[in-house]
CSV table of C-alpha atoms and ligand atoms in Angstrom, one decimal:
chain,number,residue,atom,x,y,z
A,8,UNK,CA,-87.5,-186.1,-53.4
A,9,UNK,CA,-84.7,-188.0,-54.6
A,10,UNK,CA,-81.4,-187.8,-51.9
A,11,UNK,CA,-77.9,-188.6,-52.0
A,12,UNK,CA,-77.0,-190.6,-49.4
A,13,UNK,CA,-74.4,-193.7,-47.8
A,14,UNK,CA,-75.9,-197.1,-47.3
A,15,UNK,CA,-74.9,-200.5,-46.0
A,16,UNK,CA,-76.4,-202.8,-48.8
A,17,UNK,CA,-76.6,-206.3,-46.8
A,18,UNK,CA,-74.7,-207.3,-43.3
A,19,UNK,CA,-71.0,-205.8,-43.0
A,20,UNK,CA,-71.3,-204.9,-46.5
A,21,UNK,CA,-68.9,-201.6,-46.5
A,22,UNK,CA,-70.7,-198.4,-47.5
A,23,UNK,CA,-71.4,-196.9,-50.5
A,24,UNK,CA,-72.9,-194.1,-52.6
A,25,UNK,CA,-77.0,-194.9,-52.8
A,26,UNK,CA,-80.2,-192.6,-53.7
A,27,UNK,CA,-83.2,-192.9,-51.1
A,28,UNK,CA,-86.9,-191.0,-51.8
A,29,UNK,CA,-87.8,-188.6,-49.3
A,30,UNK,CA,-91.7,-187.9,-48.5
A,31,UNK,CA,-93.5,-184.9,-49.4
A,32,UNK,CA,-93.9,-182.5,-46.8
A,33,UNK,CA,-96.9,-183.5,-44.6
A,34,UNK,CA,-98.5,-180.4,-42.8
A,35,UNK,CA,-96.4,-181.3,-39.5
A,36,UNK,CA,-93.4,-181.8,-41.4
A,37,UNK,CA,-90.4,-180.4,-41.7
A,38,UNK,CA,-87.8,-180.5,-44.4
A,39,UNK,CA,-84.0,-180.4,-43.3
A,40,UNK,CA,-80.6,-179.6,-45.3
A,41,UNK,CA,-78.8,-181.9,-43.6
A,42,UNK,CA,-75.0,-180.1,-42.8
A,43,UNK,CA,-73.3,-182.9,-40.3
A,44,UNK,CA,-74.2,-186.3,-39.2
A,45,UNK,CA,-72.5,-188.1,-36.1
A,46,UNK,CA,-71.1,-192.1,-36.5
A,47,UNK,CA,-72.4,-193.7,-33.6
A,48,UNK,CA,-71.1,-197.2,-32.3
A,49,UNK,CA,-74.8,-198.4,-32.6
A,50,UNK,CA,-75.0,-197.6,-36.5
A,51,UNK,CA,-72.0,-200.3,-36.5
A,52,UNK,CA,-74.2,-202.4,-34.5
A,53,UNK,CA,-76.9,-202.3,-36.6
A,54,UNK,CA,-75.4,-202.5,-40.1
A,55,UNK,CA,-73.2,-205.5,-38.9
A,56,UNK,CA,-76.8,-207.3,-37.6
A,57,UNK,CA,-74.5,-207.7,-34.2
A,58,UNK,CA,-78.1,-206.8,-32.0
A,59,UNK,CA,-81.0,-208.3,-33.7
A,60,UNK,CA,-81.6,-209.0,-37.8
A,61,UNK,CA,-81.9,-205.3,-39.8
A,62,UNK,CA,-83.4,-204.0,-42.6
A,63,UNK,CA,-81.2,-203.2,-46.1
A,64,UNK,CA,-80.6,-201.4,-47.6
A,65,UNK,CA,-79.8,-199.3,-44.6
A,66,UNK,CA,-78.9,-195.8,-44.1
A,67,UNK,CA,-77.7,-195.1,-40.7
A,68,UNK,CA,-77.6,-192.4,-38.8
A,69,UNK,CA,-79.1,-190.9,-36.1
A,70,UNK,CA,-77.0,-187.5,-35.1
A,71,UNK,CA,-78.0,-185.4,-37.1
A,72,UNK,CA,-77.4,-181.4,-37.4
A,73,UNK,CA,-78.8,-179.0,-40.3
A,74,UNK,CA,-80.6,-175.9,-41.3
A,75,UNK,CA,-84.6,-176.3,-41.9
A,76,UNK,CA,-84.9,-175.6,-45.6
A,77,UNK,CA,-89.2,-176.0,-45.6
A,78,UNK,CA,-91.9,-176.6,-43.4
A,79,UNK,CA,-95.2,-178.1,-43.9
A,80,UNK,CA,-98.5,-175.7,-43.5
A,81,UNK,CA,-99.0,-176.9,-39.5
A,82,UNK,CA,-95.4,-176.0,-38.5
A,83,UNK,CA,-95.3,-173.0,-36.3
A,84,UNK,CA,-92.1,-173.5,-34.2
A,85,UNK,CA,-89.5,-174.0,-36.9
A,86,UNK,CA,-89.3,-172.3,-40.0
A,87,UNK,CA,-86.7,-171.8,-43.1
A,88,UNK,CA,-83.3,-171.1,-41.8
A,89,UNK,CA,-83.3,-172.3,-38.2
A,90,UNK,CA,-80.5,-174.5,-37.0
A,91,UNK,CA,-82.0,-177.9,-35.8
A,92,UNK,CA,-80.8,-181.4,-34.7
A,93,UNK,CA,-82.9,-185.2,-35.2
A,94,UNK,CA,-81.7,-187.9,-32.9
A,95,UNK,CA,-82.5,-191.6,-32.5
A,96,UNK,CA,-86.3,-191.6,-32.8
A,97,UNK,CA,-88.5,-189.7,-35.4
A,98,UNK,CA,-92.2,-190.8,-34.0
A,99,UNK,CA,-93.6,-192.2,-30.9
A,100,UNK,CA,-97.4,-193.2,-30.4
A,101,UNK,CA,-97.8,-190.0,-28.4
A,102,UNK,CA,-101.0,-191.6,-26.3
A,103,UNK,CA,-99.3,-194.0,-23.8
A,104,UNK,CA,-98.2,-192.9,-20.2
A,105,UNK,CA,-94.5,-192.5,-20.8
A,106,UNK,CA,-95.1,-190.2,-23.9
A,107,UNK,CA,-97.6,-188.1,-21.8
A,108,UNK,CA,-95.1,-187.8,-19.3
A,109,UNK,CA,-92.0,-186.5,-22.3
A,110,UNK,CA,-90.4,-190.1,-22.4
A,111,UNK,CA,-91.1,-190.8,-26.0
A,112,UNK,CA,-88.0,-192.9,-25.6
A,113,UNK,CA,-90.0,-195.5,-23.8
A,114,UNK,CA,-92.8,-194.9,-25.9
A,115,UNK,CA,-95.1,-198.6,-25.1
A,116,UNK,CA,-95.7,-198.8,-28.6
A,117,UNK,CA,-92.2,-198.5,-29.4
A,118,UNK,CA,-90.5,-195.2,-30.7
A,119,UNK,CA,-90.1,-195.4,-34.8
A,120,UNK,CA,-86.3,-195.1,-35.2
A,121,UNK,CA,-84.4,-192.6,-37.2
A,122,UNK,CA,-83.2,-195.8,-39.3
A,123,UNK,CA,-83.2,-199.5,-39.9
A,124,UNK,CA,-87.2,-199.3,-38.8
A,125,UNK,CA,-90.1,-198.7,-39.9
A,126,UNK,CA,-93.0,-196.1,-39.3
A,127,UNK,CA,-96.0,-197.3,-38.3
A,128,UNK,CA,-97.4,-197.3,-41.5
A,129,UNK,CA,-94.9,-199.9,-42.3
A,130,UNK,CA,-92.5,-197.3,-44.7
A,131,UNK,CA,-88.8,-198.3,-44.4
A,132,UNK,CA,-86.7,-195.4,-42.4
A,133,UNK,CA,-83.6,-193.7,-43.5
A,134,UNK,CA,-81.0,-191.9,-41.3
A,135,UNK,CA,-78.7,-189.1,-41.1
A,136,UNK,CA,-76.0,-190.5,-43.5
A,137,UNK,CA,-77.6,-188.2,-46.4
A,138,UNK,CA,-77.8,-184.8,-47.6
A,139,UNK,CA,-81.7,-184.1,-46.4
A,140,UNK,CA,-84.2,-185.5,-44.2
A,141,UNK,CA,-88.3,-184.8,-43.4
A,142,UNK,CA,-88.8,-185.5,-39.8
A,143,UNK,CA,-92.3,-184.9,-38.0
A,144,UNK,CA,-91.9,-181.4,-35.8
A,145,UNK,CA,-92.3,-182.8,-32.6
A,146,UNK,CA,-88.9,-184.8,-33.0
A,147,UNK,CA,-86.6,-181.5,-34.5
A,148,UNK,CA,-84.6,-179.7,-32.0
A,149,UNK,CA,-83.6,-176.5,-31.4
A,150,UNK,CA,-79.4,-176.0,-31.5
A,151,UNK,CA,-78.9,-173.2,-29.6
A,152,UNK,CA,-76.7,-170.6,-31.3
A,153,UNK,CA,-73.7,-170.8,-29.4
A,154,UNK,CA,-73.0,-174.3,-30.9
A,155,UNK,CA,-72.0,-174.7,-34.3
A,156,UNK,CA,-73.2,-177.4,-36.2
A,157,UNK,CA,-70.3,-180.0,-36.7
A,158,UNK,CA,-70.0,-180.5,-32.7
A,159,UNK,CA,-73.6,-180.2,-32.2
A,160,UNK,CA,-74.2,-183.2,-34.3
A,161,UNK,CA,-73.3,-185.8,-31.5
A,162,UNK,CA,-75.1,-184.3,-28.9
A,163,UNK,CA,-78.4,-185.8,-30.8
A,164,UNK,CA,-77.3,-189.1,-29.6
A,165,UNK,CA,-74.5,-189.1,-27.2
A,166,UNK,CA,-75.3,-186.0,-25.5
A,167,UNK,CA,-78.5,-187.1,-24.3
A,168,UNK,CA,-77.8,-190.6,-23.8
A,169,UNK,CA,-75.0,-189.7,-21.0
A,170,UNK,CA,-76.9,-186.5,-19.3
A,171,UNK,CA,-80.0,-188.7,-19.2
A,172,UNK,CA,-79.0,-191.3,-16.7
A,173,UNK,CA,-76.2,-188.4,-15.2
A,174,UNK,CA,-79.6,-186.3,-13.9
A,175,UNK,CA,-81.7,-189.8,-13.3
A,176,UNK,CA,-79.3,-190.7,-10.8
A,177,UNK,CA,-78.6,-187.4,-9.3
A,178,UNK,CA,-74.7,-186.4,-10.7
A,179,UNK,CA,-73.9,-183.2,-9.2
A,180,UNK,CA,-71.8,-181.5,-6.1
A,181,UNK,CA,-70.7,-184.1,-3.7
A,182,UNK,CA,-71.3,-187.3,-5.6
A,183,UNK,CA,-68.7,-188.8,-7.1
A,184,UNK,CA,-69.3,-190.3,-10.7
A,185,UNK,CA,-67.2,-192.6,-12.8
A,186,UNK,CA,-67.6,-192.4,-16.3
A,187,UNK,CA,-66.5,-196.0,-17.7
A,188,UNK,CA,-65.1,-195.5,-21.6
A,189,UNK,CA,-63.9,-192.7,-23.1
A,190,UNK,CA,-65.2,-192.5,-26.8
A,191,UNK,CA,-68.5,-191.0,-28.5
A,192,UNK,CA,-71.0,-191.3,-25.7
A,193,UNK,CA,-67.9,-191.4,-22.6
A,194,UNK,CA,-66.5,-188.1,-23.7
A,195,UNK,CA,-69.5,-186.5,-23.5
A,196,UNK,CA,-70.6,-187.9,-19.8
A,197,UNK,CA,-67.2,-186.2,-19.2
A,198,UNK,CA,-68.2,-183.0,-20.1
A,199,UNK,CA,-71.6,-183.2,-18.8
A,200,UNK,CA,-70.5,-184.6,-15.4
A,201,UNK,CA,-68.2,-182.4,-15.1
A,202,UNK,CA,-70.5,-179.4,-16.0
A,203,UNK,CA,-73.0,-180.8,-13.2
A,204,UNK,CA,-70.5,-179.9,-10.8
A,205,UNK,CA,-69.3,-184.2,-9.8
A,206,UNK,CA,-65.9,-185.1,-8.8
A,207,UNK,CA,-65.4,-187.1,-12.1
A,208,UNK,CA,-63.2,-190.5,-13.1
A,209,UNK,CA,-62.6,-191.5,-16.3
A,210,UNK,CA,-62.9,-195.4,-16.3
A,211,UNK,CA,-60.7,-196.9,-19.1
A,212,UNK,CA,-59.1,-199.9,-20.8
A,213,UNK,CA,-57.0,-197.7,-23.1
A,214,UNK,CA,-53.9,-196.3,-20.7
A,215,UNK,CA,-53.1,-193.4,-23.7
A,216,UNK,CA,-56.4,-191.8,-22.8
A,217,UNK,CA,-55.4,-190.1,-19.7
A,218,UNK,CA,-54.3,-186.8,-20.8
A,219,UNK,CA,-57.5,-186.2,-22.9
A,220,UNK,CA,-60.0,-187.4,-19.9
A,221,UNK,CA,-58.0,-184.7,-17.9
A,222,UNK,CA,-58.4,-182.5,-20.7
A,223,UNK,CA,-62.3,-182.9,-20.9
A,224,UNK,CA,-62.8,-182.3,-17.5
A,225,UNK,CA,-62.0,-185.6,-15.9
A,226,UNK,CA,-60.8,-185.4,-12.1
A,227,UNK,CA,-59.0,-188.7,-11.9
A,228,UNK,CA,-58.4,-191.6,-14.1
A,229,UNK,CA,-58.4,-195.1,-13.3
A,230,UNK,CA,-57.2,-197.8,-15.4
A,231,UNK,CA,-59.1,-201.3,-15.1
A,232,UNK,CA,-56.0,-203.6,-15.9
A,233,UNK,CA,-54.2,-201.5,-12.8
A,234,UNK,CA,-55.4,-203.6,-9.7
A,235,UNK,CA,-53.9,-201.6,-7.1
A,236,UNK,CA,-55.7,-198.4,-8.4
A,237,UNK,CA,-59.1,-200.9,-8.6
A,238,UNK,CA,-58.4,-202.0,-5.2
A,239,UNK,CA,-58.1,-198.3,-3.7
A,240,UNK,CA,-61.1,-197.2,-5.7
A,241,UNK,CA,-63.8,-199.6,-4.1
A,242,UNK,CA,-66.5,-199.1,-2.4
A,243,UNK,CA,-66.7,-195.2,-3.6
A,244,UNK,CA,-68.3,-194.3,-6.2
A,245,UNK,CA,-72.0,-193.1,-6.4
A,246,UNK,CA,-72.9,-193.8,-10.3
A,247,UNK,CA,-70.9,-194.9,-12.8
A,248,UNK,CA,-72.2,-194.8,-16.1
A,249,UNK,CA,-71.0,-197.4,-18.2
A,250,UNK,CA,-70.7,-196.6,-22.3
A,251,UNK,CA,-68.3,-200.1,-22.7
A,252,UNK,CA,-69.7,-201.2,-26.2
A,253,UNK,CA,-67.7,-204.6,-25.8
A,254,UNK,CA,-68.9,-207.6,-23.7
A,255,UNK,CA,-66.3,-207.1,-20.9
A,256,UNK,CA,-65.9,-208.9,-17.1
A,257,UNK,CA,-68.2,-206.4,-14.6
A,258,UNK,CA,-67.2,-208.3,-11.1
A,259,UNK,CA,-64.4,-205.7,-10.4
A,260,UNK,CA,-66.2,-203.0,-11.7
A,261,UNK,CA,-69.2,-203.8,-9.5
A,262,UNK,CA,-66.7,-203.7,-7.0
A,263,UNK,CA,-65.9,-199.9,-7.5
A,264,UNK,CA,-69.9,-198.6,-6.0
A,265,UNK,CA,-70.2,-197.5,-2.8
A,266,UNK,CA,-73.1,-198.9,-0.7
A,267,UNK,CA,-76.2,-198.0,-2.6
A,268,UNK,CA,-74.8,-196.9,-5.6
A,269,UNK,CA,-75.8,-197.1,-9.0
A,270,UNK,CA,-74.1,-198.6,-12.5
A,271,UNK,CA,-76.5,-197.1,-15.2
A,272,UNK,CA,-75.6,-198.9,-18.5
A,273,UNK,CA,-75.6,-197.0,-21.5
A,274,UNK,CA,-73.3,-199.4,-23.8
A,275,UNK,CA,-74.7,-202.1,-25.5
A,276,UNK,CA,-72.8,-205.0,-26.0
A,277,UNK,CA,-73.9,-207.5,-28.6
A,278,UNK,CA,-73.7,-210.7,-26.1
A,279,UNK,CA,-75.1,-210.9,-22.7
A,280,UNK,CA,-72.7,-210.4,-20.0
A,281,UNK,CA,-71.8,-212.7,-17.0
A,282,UNK,CA,-71.8,-211.7,-13.3
A,283,UNK,CA,-71.7,-212.8,-9.7
A,284,UNK,CA,-74.8,-211.4,-7.7
A,285,UNK,CA,-72.8,-211.3,-4.8
A,286,UNK,CA,-71.3,-208.1,-5.0
A,287,UNK,CA,-74.5,-206.1,-5.8
A,288,UNK,CA,-76.7,-207.9,-2.9
A,289,UNK,CA,-73.8,-207.2,0.2
A,290,UNK,CA,-73.7,-203.7,-0.5
A,291,UNK,CA,-77.7,-202.9,-1.8
A,292,UNK,CA,-76.0,-201.8,-5.2
A,293,UNK,CA,-77.8,-201.5,-8.1
A,294,UNK,CA,-77.3,-202.0,-12.4
A,295,UNK,CA,-79.5,-199.7,-13.8
A,296,UNK,CA,-80.4,-199.0,-17.5
A,297,UNK,CA,-81.2,-195.7,-19.6
A,298,UNK,CA,-82.0,-195.5,-23.4
A,299,UNK,CA,-81.6,-192.1,-24.7
A,300,UNK,CA,-83.7,-189.5,-23.7
A,301,UNK,CA,-87.3,-187.6,-24.0
A,302,UNK,CA,-87.2,-185.2,-26.9
A,303,UNK,CA,-87.9,-182.1,-23.6
A,304,UNK,CA,-85.3,-183.7,-22.0
A,305,UNK,CA,-83.1,-183.7,-25.5
A,306,UNK,CA,-83.5,-179.9,-25.6
A,307,UNK,CA,-82.7,-179.0,-21.7
A,308,UNK,CA,-79.2,-181.0,-22.6
A,309,UNK,CA,-78.7,-178.8,-26.1
A,310,UNK,CA,-79.6,-175.8,-24.1
A,311,UNK,CA,-77.3,-176.9,-21.2
A,312,UNK,CA,-74.4,-177.4,-22.7
A,313,UNK,CA,-74.9,-174.4,-24.7
A,314,UNK,CA,-75.1,-172.2,-21.0
A,315,UNK,CA,-72.0,-174.2,-19.6
A,316,UNK,CA,-70.2,-173.2,-23.4
A,317,UNK,CA,-69.3,-176.7,-24.2
A,318,UNK,CA,-70.3,-179.7,-27.4
A,319,UNK,CA,-68.7,-182.7,-28.4
A,320,UNK,CA,-65.1,-183.0,-29.9
A,321,UNK,CA,-65.1,-184.0,-33.4
A,322,UNK,CA,-62.7,-185.3,-36.6
A,323,UNK,CA,-64.7,-184.1,-39.4
A,324,UNK,CA,-64.5,-186.9,-42.5
A,325,UNK,CA,-66.0,-186.8,-45.7
A,326,UNK,CA,-68.3,-189.5,-47.1
A,327,UNK,CA,-66.1,-191.3,-48.6
A,328,UNK,CA,-63.7,-192.2,-45.3
A,329,UNK,CA,-66.7,-193.5,-43.5
A,330,UNK,CA,-65.7,-197.5,-43.9
A,331,UNK,CA,-62.3,-196.1,-42.3
A,332,UNK,CA,-63.9,-194.2,-39.4
A,333,UNK,CA,-66.2,-197.5,-38.7
A,334,UNK,CA,-62.7,-199.5,-38.2
A,335,UNK,CA,-61.2,-196.7,-36.0
A,336,UNK,CA,-64.1,-196.8,-33.8
A,337,UNK,CA,-64.1,-200.7,-33.4
A,338,UNK,CA,-60.7,-200.1,-31.9
A,339,UNK,CA,-61.3,-197.6,-29.5
A,340,UNK,CA,-59.3,-194.9,-32.1
A,341,UNK,CA,-61.8,-192.3,-32.2
A,342,UNK,CA,-60.8,-188.8,-30.5
A,343,UNK,CA,-64.1,-188.2,-29.9
A,344,UNK,CA,-66.5,-188.6,-32.2
A,345,UNK,CA,-66.3,-189.2,-36.2
A,346,UNK,CA,-68.8,-186.2,-37.8
A,347,UNK,CA,-69.4,-187.0,-41.7
A,348,UNK,CA,-69.6,-183.5,-43.8
A,349,UNK,CA,-73.3,-184.0,-45.4
A,350,UNK,CA,-72.1,-182.1,-48.7
A,351,UNK,CA,-69.7,-184.9,-49.6
A,352,UNK,CA,-72.5,-187.4,-49.9
B,28,LIG,P1,-67.4,-195.7,-28.8
B,28,LIG,O1,-67.3,-194.3,-29.4
B,28,LIG,O2,-66.8,-196.8,-29.6
B,28,LIG,O3,-67.2,-196.1,-27.3
B,28,LIG,C1,-66.8,-197.1,-26.7
B,28,LIG,C2,-65.8,-197.1,-25.3
B,28,LIG,O4,-65.9,-198.4,-25.1
B,28,LIG,C3,-64.1,-197.2,-25.8
B,28,LIG,O5,-64.0,-195.5,-26.4
B,28,LIG,C4,-63.5,-197.6,-24.9
B,28,LIG,O6,-63.1,-196.6,-24.6
B,28,LIG,C5,-64.4,-198.7,-24.4
B,28,LIG,N1,-64.5,-200.3,-24.6
B,28,LIG,C6,-64.5,-200.7,-26.2
B,28,LIG,N2,-63.9,-202.0,-26.2
B,28,LIG,C7,-63.7,-202.1,-25.0
B,28,LIG,C8,-63.2,-203.0,-24.2
B,28,LIG,N3,-63.0,-204.5,-24.8
B,28,LIG,N4,-63.1,-203.2,-23.1
B,28,LIG,C9,-63.4,-202.1,-21.9
B,28,LIG,N5,-63.4,-201.1,-22.8
B,28,LIG,C10,-63.8,-200.8,-24.3
B,28,LIG,O7,-69.0,-196.2,-29.1
B,28,LIG,P2,-69.8,-195.1,-28.4
B,28,LIG,O8,-70.4,-194.9,-30.0
B,28,LIG,O9,-69.3,-193.9,-27.6
B,28,LIG,O10,-71.3,-196.0,-27.8
B,28,LIG,C11,-71.0,-197.2,-26.9
B,28,LIG,C12,-72.4,-197.5,-26.7
B,28,LIG,O11,-73.3,-197.6,-26.5
B,28,LIG,C13,-72.1,-199.0,-28.1
B,28,LIG,O12,-72.4,-200.3,-27.9
B,28,LIG,C14,-73.3,-198.2,-28.3
B,28,LIG,O13,-74.1,-199.5,-29.2
B,28,LIG,C15,-74.1,-197.5,-27.2
B,28,LIG,N6,-75.2,-196.6,-27.4
B,28,LIG,C16,-76.2,-196.7,-26.8
B,28,LIG,C17,-77.0,-195.9,-26.9
B,28,LIG,C18,-78.6,-195.9,-25.8
B,28,LIG,O14,-79.5,-195.1,-25.4
B,28,LIG,N7,-78.7,-196.4,-24.4
B,28,LIG,C19,-77.0,-194.9,-27.4
B,28,LIG,C20,-75.9,-194.5,-28.2
B,28,LIG,C21,-75.0,-195.3,-28.0
B,28,LIG,P3,-61.6,-196.3,-23.5
B,28,LIG,O15,-60.8,-197.1,-24.8
B,28,LIG,O16,-61.7,-195.6,-22.6
B,28,LIG,O17,-61.6,-197.8,-22.5
B,29,LIG,ZN1,-76.1,-193.5,-31.1
């Protein structure tokens, strides 16, 4: 099926209109008419080859919300007209211990990414900056009725990526949680941590974001450059979820953690970070990593958002505004997720 899309034709090139082919439906496939596609900073890192060698032409996009338009013969959980989402991966081995535990995101064989990768047969995958996508049913999520599709799209990556570490390290009543960076991931982290009942602090390098942080659910705002405030908050956080996309000096941030506190890193800067081990050692602090979440947990997160009445704060744009939006993301000037109207591809 010929499908309209936007693609980067080479590393660092601006995105431009492009046509891709979607496969014919297999028995377990779902054909989705994409309505909205979120812009994640990972799209930019990969299209600019900031992490590793990428595959071009690249159609990015792994925050997909749309309507089912057809299903394969063996699909039982979805029907045409259903409101659905697709996130960062569209396949996994389903045989390894992690897949069996619902942790397809940590599949031993490596999951099949929604774009900038190949499936296990070697076919290059193309993502959500397009008008339709075909995905195996196991990797398709139900979007609850209470959430509109435009504000649902970012939940499929930014939403689950922050929800998973908050759950894993016990955010909740009586816990002091820091969310570092108020971008796409960070604003979802603030909303989730607030809904989970934690005391939430937004840790930022942008003084202009204090008001928004509090509107989104933060109890406190901590500016990284405010040396006195950083000192006053030392040794107080049980958990910090770090969403920062750029390489930064971690040493002052580690000191914010309480004894036995954890910093869960979800931001993926393009360069290694340098830090002293002493502040970790001296207070039995931990630095951990976390990568999106499994399918079961992603559905749990969508249902949690619906139950608590929130989703993403978005700015809807048309496809011809993607390049401009990417520049704003890189300049920390997104409030708080760009979402592309897929009817404009
Ligand atoms: P984003 O919208 O650009 O947000 C990143 C935020 O980091 C910015 O808004 C800014 O917040 C802060 N920041 C940026 N440059 C900074 C600097 N030089 N010093 C201090 N803070 C800085 O990006 P995103 O889409 O949320 O993604 C964030 C990162 O997570 C990216 O690296 C992305 O690739 C990665 N990611 C990881 C996963 C995963 O599963 N692990 C999933 C999705 C994305 P303030 O202005 O408030 O400081
Ligand atoms: Zn993402």
